Tab-separated table of C-alpha atoms in Angstrom:
chain	number	residue	atom	x	y	z
A	1	MET	CA	64.587	246.209	43.247
A	2	THR	CA	67.461	243.794	43.096
A	3	SER	CA	64.988	240.657	41.922
A	4	ARG	CA	63.346	242.594	39.719
A	5	THR	CA	66.936	243.517	37.992
A	6	VAL	CA	67.769	239.710	37.914
A	7	ALA	CA	65.060	238.886	35.996
A	8	VAL	CA	65.608	242.006	33.362
A	9	LEU	CA	68.974	241.222	33.073
A	10	ARG	CA	68.506	236.864	32.714
A	11	ALA	CA	65.822	237.857	30.025
A	12	ALA	CA	68.294	240.356	28.039
A	13	GLY	CA	71.156	237.219	27.999
A	14	CYS	CA	73.181	238.289	30.865
A	15	VAL	CA	75.079	235.071	32.295
A	16	PHE	CA	75.668	236.054	35.607
A	17	ALA	CA	72.560	238.245	35.983
A	18	GLU	CA	72.832	237.819	39.566
A	19	ASP	CA	75.928	239.335	40.149
A	20	GLU	CA	75.407	242.233	37.573
A	21	ALA	CA	72.193	243.506	39.234
A	22	ALA	CA	74.190	243.300	43.150
A	23	LEU	CA	76.529	245.585	41.329
A	24	LEU	CA	74.083	248.005	39.701
A	25	ASN	CA	71.978	248.097	42.441
A	26	GLY	CA	75.200	248.601	44.878
A	27	GLU	CA	76.697	251.377	42.500
A	28	ALA	CA	73.369	253.508	41.175
A	29	PRO	CA	73.110	256.413	43.371
A	30	ASP	CA	69.340	256.841	42.925
A	31	GLU	CA	66.477	255.085	41.149
A	32	SER	CA	66.324	257.043	37.915
A	33	THR	CA	70.158	256.573	37.522
A	34	LEU	CA	69.546	252.689	38.485
A	35	ALA	CA	66.968	252.478	35.524
A	36	ASP	CA	68.983	254.210	32.889
A	37	TRP	CA	72.032	251.894	33.953
A	38	ILE	CA	69.754	248.693	33.267
A	39	ALA	CA	68.450	249.915	29.886
A	40	ARG	CA	71.906	250.195	29.076
A	41	ARG	CA	73.251	246.915	30.266
A	42	VAL	CA	70.139	245.529	28.524
A	43	ALA	CA	71.383	247.470	25.048
A	44	GLY	CA	74.456	245.192	25.202
A	45	GLU	CA	76.807	248.324	26.854
A	46	PRO	CA	79.619	246.296	28.952
A	47	LEU	CA	79.232	246.597	32.542
A	48	GLU	CA	82.476	248.265	33.246
A	49	TYR	CA	81.523	251.541	31.205
A	50	ILE	CA	78.164	251.338	32.728
A	51	VAL	CA	79.304	251.938	36.638
A	52	GLY	CA	82.849	253.471	35.613
A	53	TRP	CA	85.399	250.985	36.526
A	54	ALA	CA	86.684	247.254	36.328
A	55	GLN	CA	87.976	244.850	38.980
A	56	PHE	CA	91.301	244.006	38.166
A	57	HIS	CA	94.069	242.087	39.838
A	58	GLY	CA	93.050	243.193	43.130
A	59	GLY	CA	92.077	247.093	42.532
A	60	ARG	CA	89.842	248.907	41.010
A	61	VAL	CA	90.677	250.223	37.312
A	62	LEU	CA	88.691	253.420	36.109
A	63	VAL	CA	87.325	252.834	32.584
A	64	GLU	CA	85.057	254.778	30.065
A	65	PRO	CA	83.239	254.267	26.824
A	66	GLY	CA	86.089	254.127	23.981
A	67	VAL	CA	88.932	252.301	26.405
A	68	PHE	CA	89.377	248.682	26.195
A	69	VAL	CA	87.904	247.012	29.137
A	70	PRO	CA	90.627	244.992	30.984
A	71	ARG	CA	90.026	241.011	30.835
A	72	ARG	CA	90.902	239.087	33.855
A	73	ARG	CA	93.001	236.878	32.044
A	74	THR	CA	95.315	239.667	31.459
A	75	GLU	CA	95.875	239.340	35.525
A	76	ALA	CA	98.541	236.470	34.505
A	77	MET	CA	100.532	239.224	32.462
A	78	VAL	CA	100.811	241.406	35.506
A	79	ASP	CA	102.055	238.138	37.514
A	80	ALA	CA	104.573	237.640	34.944
A	81	ALA	CA	105.893	241.204	34.973
A	82	LEU	CA	106.268	241.192	38.887
A	83	ASP	CA	108.442	237.857	38.409
A	84	ARG	CA	110.763	239.183	36.140
A	85	LEU	CA	110.718	243.248	37.255
A	86	GLY	CA	112.669	243.329	40.348
A	87	THR	CA	113.783	246.912	40.440
A	88	GLY	CA	113.952	247.727	37.156
A	89	VAL	CA	111.766	249.735	34.407
A	90	LEU	CA	108.550	248.213	33.154
A	91	LEU	CA	107.025	250.083	29.737
A	92	ASP	CA	103.423	249.032	29.460
A	93	LEU	CA	102.783	249.211	25.643
A	94	CYS	CA	99.044	249.333	24.070
A	95	CYS	CA	97.851	250.060	27.393
A	96	GLY	CA	94.550	251.045	27.318
A	97	SER	CA	93.035	252.129	30.354
A	98	GLY	CA	96.608	251.373	32.153
A	99	ALA	CA	95.182	248.200	33.752
A	100	VAL	CA	98.714	246.540	33.591
A	101	ALA	CA	100.733	249.227	34.392
A	102	ALA	CA	98.300	250.315	37.504
A	103	ALA	CA	98.202	246.739	38.925
A	104	VAL	CA	102.113	246.625	38.665
A	105	VAL	CA	102.316	250.026	40.839
A	106	LEU	CA	99.942	248.756	43.323
A	107	SER	CA	101.535	245.323	44.079
A	108	ALA	CA	104.807	247.158	43.982
A	109	PRO	CA	104.831	250.306	45.113
A	110	GLY	CA	108.057	252.538	43.985
A	111	SER	CA	108.513	250.610	40.608
A	112	THR	CA	109.485	252.653	37.692
A	113	VAL	CA	106.608	252.280	35.252
A	114	TYR	CA	105.827	253.984	31.914
A	115	ALA	CA	102.877	253.366	30.044
A	116	SER	CA	101.577	254.058	26.538
A	117	ASP	CA	98.693	254.249	23.586
A	118	ILE	CA	98.192	255.043	20.229
A	119	ASP	CA	94.682	256.389	21.588
A	120	PRO	CA	94.285	259.808	22.904
A	121	VAL	CA	91.343	258.673	24.869
A	122	ALA	CA	92.999	255.526	26.017
A	123	VAL	CA	96.046	257.837	27.040
A	124	ALA	CA	93.409	260.244	29.097
A	125	CYS	CA	92.198	257.193	30.975
A	126	ALA	CA	95.383	255.713	31.583
A	127	ARG	CA	96.771	258.851	33.233
A	128	ARG	CA	93.749	258.857	35.594
A	129	ASN	CA	94.906	255.303	36.582
A	130	LEU	CA	98.384	256.132	36.822
A	131	PRO	CA	98.952	259.383	38.790
A	132	GLY	CA	102.527	259.967	39.041
A	133	CYS	CA	103.288	257.857	36.051
A	134	THR	CA	104.342	259.351	32.792
A	135	VAL	CA	102.095	258.074	30.252
A	136	PHE	CA	102.693	258.738	26.304
A	137	GLU	CA	100.447	259.034	23.406
A	138	SER	CA	102.913	256.310	21.126
A	139	ASP	CA	102.496	254.225	18.373
A	140	THR	CA	104.438	251.417	19.843
A	141	PHE	CA	107.721	252.660	20.788
A	142	ALA	CA	107.833	255.765	18.591
A	143	ALA	CA	107.324	258.562	21.350
A	144	ILE	CA	109.433	256.633	24.076
A	145	PRO	CA	112.346	258.759	25.034
A	146	THR	CA	115.395	257.398	23.737
A	147	HIS	CA	117.116	257.461	27.502
A	148	LEU	CA	115.078	254.540	27.874
A	149	ARG	CA	116.666	252.325	25.066
A	150	HIS	CA	118.397	249.344	26.198
A	151	GLY	CA	117.012	250.072	29.961
A	152	ILE	CA	113.718	248.484	30.267
A	153	ALA	CA	113.408	245.407	32.371
A	154	VAL	CA	110.122	244.439	31.314
A	155	VAL	CA	107.906	245.337	28.119
A	156	THR	CA	104.486	244.386	28.556
A	157	ALA	CA	101.962	244.517	25.406
A	158	ASN	CA	98.332	243.646	25.552
A	159	THR	CA	98.152	244.328	21.768
A	160	PRO	CA	95.076	243.793	19.637
A	161	TYR	CA	95.242	239.874	18.270
A	162	VAL	CA	91.915	238.903	16.766
A	163	PRO	CA	92.083	238.139	13.388
A	164	SER	CA	90.051	240.641	11.164
A	165	SER	CA	87.425	238.090	9.957
A	166	ALA	CA	86.919	237.149	13.437
A	167	ILE	CA	85.896	240.159	14.637
A	168	GLU	CA	82.192	239.521	13.947
A	169	THR	CA	81.882	236.335	15.809
A	170	MET	CA	83.082	238.189	19.238
A	171	PRO	CA	80.097	238.851	22.043
A	172	PRO	CA	78.046	241.921	20.795
A	173	GLU	CA	79.097	243.842	23.872
A	174	ALA	CA	83.135	243.889	22.945
A	175	ARG	CA	82.233	243.817	19.065
A	176	ASP	CA	79.604	246.564	19.070
A	177	HIS	CA	81.057	248.931	21.624
A	178	GLU	CA	84.869	248.516	22.397
A	179	PRO	CA	86.872	250.041	19.818
A	180	ARG	CA	87.993	248.108	16.523
A	181	VAL	CA	91.359	249.141	16.590
A	182	THR	CA	91.836	247.641	20.307
A	183	LEU	CA	90.388	244.119	18.763
A	184	ASP	CA	91.409	243.992	15.042
A	185	GLY	CA	95.125	242.629	15.141
A	186	GLY	CA	95.020	242.372	11.188
A	187	PRO	CA	94.638	239.066	8.722
A	188	ASP	CA	95.939	236.810	11.317
A	189	GLY	CA	95.688	239.135	14.632
A	190	LEU	CA	99.584	239.207	14.707
A	191	ASP	CA	100.207	242.591	12.745
A	192	VAL	CA	100.911	244.639	15.967
A	193	GLN	CA	102.651	242.018	17.812
A	194	ARG	CA	105.080	241.615	14.916
A	195	ARG	CA	105.929	245.284	15.368
A	196	VAL	CA	106.561	245.176	18.812
A	197	ALA	CA	108.848	242.319	18.592
A	198	ALA	CA	111.230	243.921	15.487
A	199	GLN	CA	111.684	246.795	17.876
A	200	ALA	CA	111.962	245.333	21.478
A	201	ARG	CA	115.489	244.279	21.308
A	202	ASP	CA	116.425	248.155	20.853
A	203	TRP	CA	114.475	248.732	24.322
A	204	LEU	CA	114.906	246.100	26.425
A	205	ALA	CA	117.854	246.041	29.017
A	206	PRO	CA	120.441	242.774	28.506
A	207	GLY	CA	118.142	239.763	29.732
A	208	GLY	CA	114.964	241.684	29.464
A	209	SER	CA	111.811	240.040	28.658
A	210	LEU	CA	108.642	241.290	26.069
A	211	ILE	CA	105.353	239.962	27.545
A	212	VAL	CA	102.193	239.629	24.748
A	213	GLU	CA	99.182	237.621	25.320
A	214	ALA	CA	97.591	235.468	22.509
A	215	SER	CA	95.277	232.974	21.852
A	216	ALA	CA	96.393	229.414	22.325
A	217	ALA	CA	96.103	228.734	18.580
A	218	GLN	CA	98.400	231.813	17.775
A	219	ALA	CA	101.129	230.583	20.658
A	220	ASP	CA	103.313	228.917	18.017
A	221	THR	CA	103.134	231.841	15.991
A	222	VAL	CA	104.289	234.155	18.011
A	223	ARG	CA	106.798	232.279	19.314
A	224	GLN	CA	108.497	231.937	15.712
A	225	ILE	CA	108.134	235.510	15.378
A	226	PHE	CA	109.861	236.503	19.076
A	227	ALA	CA	112.388	234.280	17.642
A	228	ALA	CA	112.912	235.558	14.488
A	229	ALA	CA	113.381	239.102	16.458
A	230	GLY	CA	115.912	237.749	18.233
A	231	LEU	CA	114.242	236.756	21.721
A	232	GLU	CA	114.084	233.651	23.386
A	233	PRO	CA	110.701	232.589	23.658
A	234	THR	CA	108.806	230.954	26.015
A	235	VAL	CA	105.067	229.937	25.936
A	236	VAL	CA	102.923	230.360	29.178
A	237	HIS	CA	99.607	229.056	29.663
A	238	ASP	CA	97.581	230.204	32.909
A	239	GLU	CA	94.687	227.611	33.442
A	240	ASP	CA	93.102	229.451	35.985
A	241	ARG	CA	92.562	232.796	34.250
A	242	ASP	CA	92.431	230.538	30.771
A	243	ALA	CA	95.175	233.000	29.486
A	244	THR	CA	98.298	232.583	27.073
A	245	MET	CA	101.160	234.601	26.805
A	246	VAL	CA	104.161	234.554	25.092
A	247	ILE	CA	107.518	235.796	27.284
A	248	GLY	CA	110.351	236.926	25.242
A	249	ARG	CA	113.701	236.936	27.194
A	250	GLY	CA	116.503	239.067	25.546
A	251	THR	CA	119.573	238.110	25.316
A	252	LEU	CA	122.339	238.904	28.407
A	253	ASP	CA	124.795	240.844	25.383
A	254	GLN	CA	122.345	242.406	23.353
A	255	GLY	CA	122.789	246.066	24.436
């Protein structure tokens, strides 16, 4: 059955047909389910929605339709957060499935980790991935408890950052299946990042860090946004994962 699955997926344009076929064959509980899964994949549905999980930073993250699928490049954000977290508090904004927060918990057991997302579907999914952690339904910092003000060591925010006009050029499995609100960042892609940066100093502990993902073409603009918000920005490129981040450090006397 695997060779037939490979052929069907390859004909449908799946670049990694062999890997996907092996995964579908290995995860499907019976032939009927496998046939349904193959049909869904051929129709363009993300593989992660079909099997119900994504591989991320050495672990599995539960995902479901209606929730952003974590990308491998975002693993770089996890590593940057772990490098700066120490014994402090992490808040994962725009958390989607909670992948970043869950990876931090997996890599640094005992860490104090919170997460939030504006979408109730994402919040429900993140709570499944983050048992024992608090996940807020919140538009950026709006519902975050005030006792965390000036007390967060690291804020990660994998905000939507695709310019509105570029959504139609995305691969169909993202464009047609993932929620547009998780992709569309406004005219230049940076609307949500501006909002997060403008509020971050009120929440970061002295010397704390805000970490966002962006495209390489957006990095200099994000750097300027962070600087205007009173953060000390650094642009970081992870060549292995094809990832670009901007990390804004709060000043030591900001509290």
